[in-house]
Coordinates of C-alpha atoms in Angstrom, one line a residue:
X480 CA 30.0 -32.4 -4.9
X481 CA 27.2 -30.0 -3.7
X482 CA 24.5 -28.2 -5.4
X483 CA 22.6 -24.9 -4.4
X484 CA 19.6 -23.6 -5.4
X485 CA 16.1 -21.9 -4.9
X486 CA 13.7 -19.7 -5.5
X487 CA 12.3 -16.1 -4.5
X488 CA 8.8 -15.0 -4.2
X489 CA 8.9 -11.6 -5.7
X490 CA 5.9 -9.2 -5.4
X491 CA 4.2 -11.4 -3.1
X492 CA 3.2 -13.8 -6.0
X493 CA 5.8 -14.3 -8.8
X494 CA 8.2 -17.0 -8.1
X495 CA 11.7 -16.5 -9.3
X496 CA 13.7 -19.5 -9.9
X497 CA 17.5 -19.0 -9.0
X498 CA 20.2 -20.7 -11.4
X499 CA 21.4 -24.1 -9.7
X500 CA 24.7 -23.8 -8.6
X501 CA 26.9 -27.0 -8.9
X502 CA 30.4 -27.6 -7.2
X503 CA 30.6 -23.8 -6.7
X504 CA 33.0 -21.9 -4.8
X505 CA 31.5 -20.6 -1.6
X506 CA 32.4 -17.0 -3.2
X507 CA 29.4 -17.6 -5.6
X508 CA 27.0 -19.1 -3.0
X509 CA 27.7 -16.5 -0.6
X510 CA 26.6 -13.7 -3.4
X511 CA 23.4 -15.4 -3.9
X512 CA 22.3 -16.2 -0.2
X513 CA 22.0 -12.4 1.1
X514 CA 18.8 -12.4 -1.6
X515 CA 16.8 -14.4 0.8
X516 CA 17.5 -11.5 3.8
X517 CA 14.2 -10.0 4.4
X518 CA 12.7 -11.8 1.3
X519 CA 10.4 -15.0 0.8
X520 CA 11.7 -18.1 -0.5
X521 CA 13.4 -21.4 -0.1
X522 CA 17.1 -22.0 -0.7
X523 CA 18.7 -25.4 -0.6
X524 CA 22.5 -26.7 -0.2
X525 CA 22.8 -30.5 -0.6
X526 CA 25.3 -33.2 -1.1
X527 CA 24.9 -34.9 -4.4
X528 CA 25.8 -38.4 -3.0
X529 CA 24.3 -38.7 0.2
X530 CA 26.3 -40.5 2.9
X531 CA 24.7 -43.7 4.5
X532 CA 25.0 -41.9 7.8
X533 CA 25.0 -38.2 8.4
X534 CA 23.9 -35.0 7.0
X535 CA 23.0 -34.1 3.4
X536 CA 20.8 -31.3 2.9
X537 CA 20.3 -27.7 4.5
X538 CA 17.1 -26.0 3.4
X539 CA 16.2 -22.4 4.5
X540 CA 12.7 -21.3 4.5
X541 CA 12.5 -17.3 4.3
X542 CA 9.6 -15.3 4.9
X543 CA 9.6 -11.4 5.7
X544 CA 12.8 -11.6 7.9
X545 CA 11.5 -14.9 9.7
X546 CA 13.9 -17.8 9.0
X547 CA 13.6 -21.8 9.1
X548 CA 16.6 -23.8 8.9
X549 CA 16.2 -27.5 8.6
X550 CA 19.3 -29.9 8.5
X551 CA 18.1 -33.3 7.2
X552 CA 20.4 -36.5 7.9
X553 CA 20.3 -40.0 8.1
X554 CA 21.0 -41.7 11.5
X555 CA 22.8 -44.7 11.9
X556 CA 19.8 -46.9 12.8
X557 CA 18.7 -45.6 9.1
X558 CA 16.1 -43.3 10.5
X559 CA 15.8 -39.6 8.8
X560 CA 16.4 -36.8 11.2
X561 CA 15.8 -33.2 10.9
X562 CA 18.1 -30.5 13.2
X563 CA 16.9 -27.0 13.2
X564 CA 17.5 -23.8 15.6
X565 CA 16.2 -23.4 18.8
X566 CA 14.8 -20.2 20.1
X567 CA 13.5 -20.7 23.5
X568 CA 11.9 -17.4 23.9
X569 CA 9.3 -18.3 21.4
X570 CA 6.0 -20.9 21.7
X571 CA 3.1 -22.1 19.4
X572 CA 3.3 -22.3 15.7
X573 CA 4.3 -20.1 13.1
X574 CA 3.0 -20.0 9.5
X575 CA 6.3 -19.8 7.2
X576 CA 5.4 -20.1 3.3
X577 CA 1.7 -21.7 4.1
X578 CA 3.0 -24.4 6.6
X579 CA 2.9 -24.4 10.6
X580 CA 5.9 -24.9 12.1
X581 CA 6.9 -24.7 15.7
X582 CA 7.7 -21.0 16.3
X583 CA 10.8 -22.2 18.5
X584 CA 12.3 -23.3 15.1
X585 CA 12.0 -19.8 13.6
X586 CA 14.8 -17.4 14.0
X587 CA 15.4 -13.6 12.8
X588 CA 19.3 -13.8 12.7
X589 CA 20.3 -13.8 9.2
X590 CA 24.0 -14.1 10.0
X591 CA 23.0 -17.3 11.8
X592 CA 21.7 -18.6 8.4
X593 CA 25.0 -17.5 6.4
X594 CA 27.1 -19.4 9.3
X595 CA 25.2 -22.5 9.1
X596 CA 25.3 -22.5 4.9
X597 CA 29.0 -21.9 5.2
X598 CA 29.3 -24.6 7.9
X599 CA 27.6 -27.2 5.6
X600 CA 29.3 -26.2 2.6
X601 CA 32.9 -26.5 4.1
X602 CA 32.4 -29.6 6.8
X603 CA 29.3 -31.3 5.3
X604 CA 27.4 -30.7 8.5
X605 CA 26.4 -28.0 10.9
X606 CA 27.3 -27.6 14.6
X607 CA 25.1 -29.2 16.9
X608 CA 25.2 -25.9 18.9
X609 CA 23.7 -24.0 16.3
X610 CA 21.0 -26.8 15.1
X611 CA 19.8 -29.1 17.7

């Protein structure tokens, strides 16, 4: 079972909580996800019963056309790992929703965001070619 939810920041300050979608069809998630394109907010899709090893959560941080994806997973040694996109042309830090992140992990391609969410929804993981 997967859960999808999040919030948007409207008018630069007002937080709008989105309804949590529980075990929904992709078409329902696919209707909500585009609301983050060019907007500011956070979206998460997670597996309710996290595996002992492997991915369990994909989070999107969106701000003004910049997107940070973070795939959380448990490694075989019990450690927690995070995979994100890699933008080799970027360097330094970028502020997203008030926190600093490596600019090399921030992308502007919303189609990649949709692809990653669909892969996680359908396979429970995201290709290591997309998130390293």
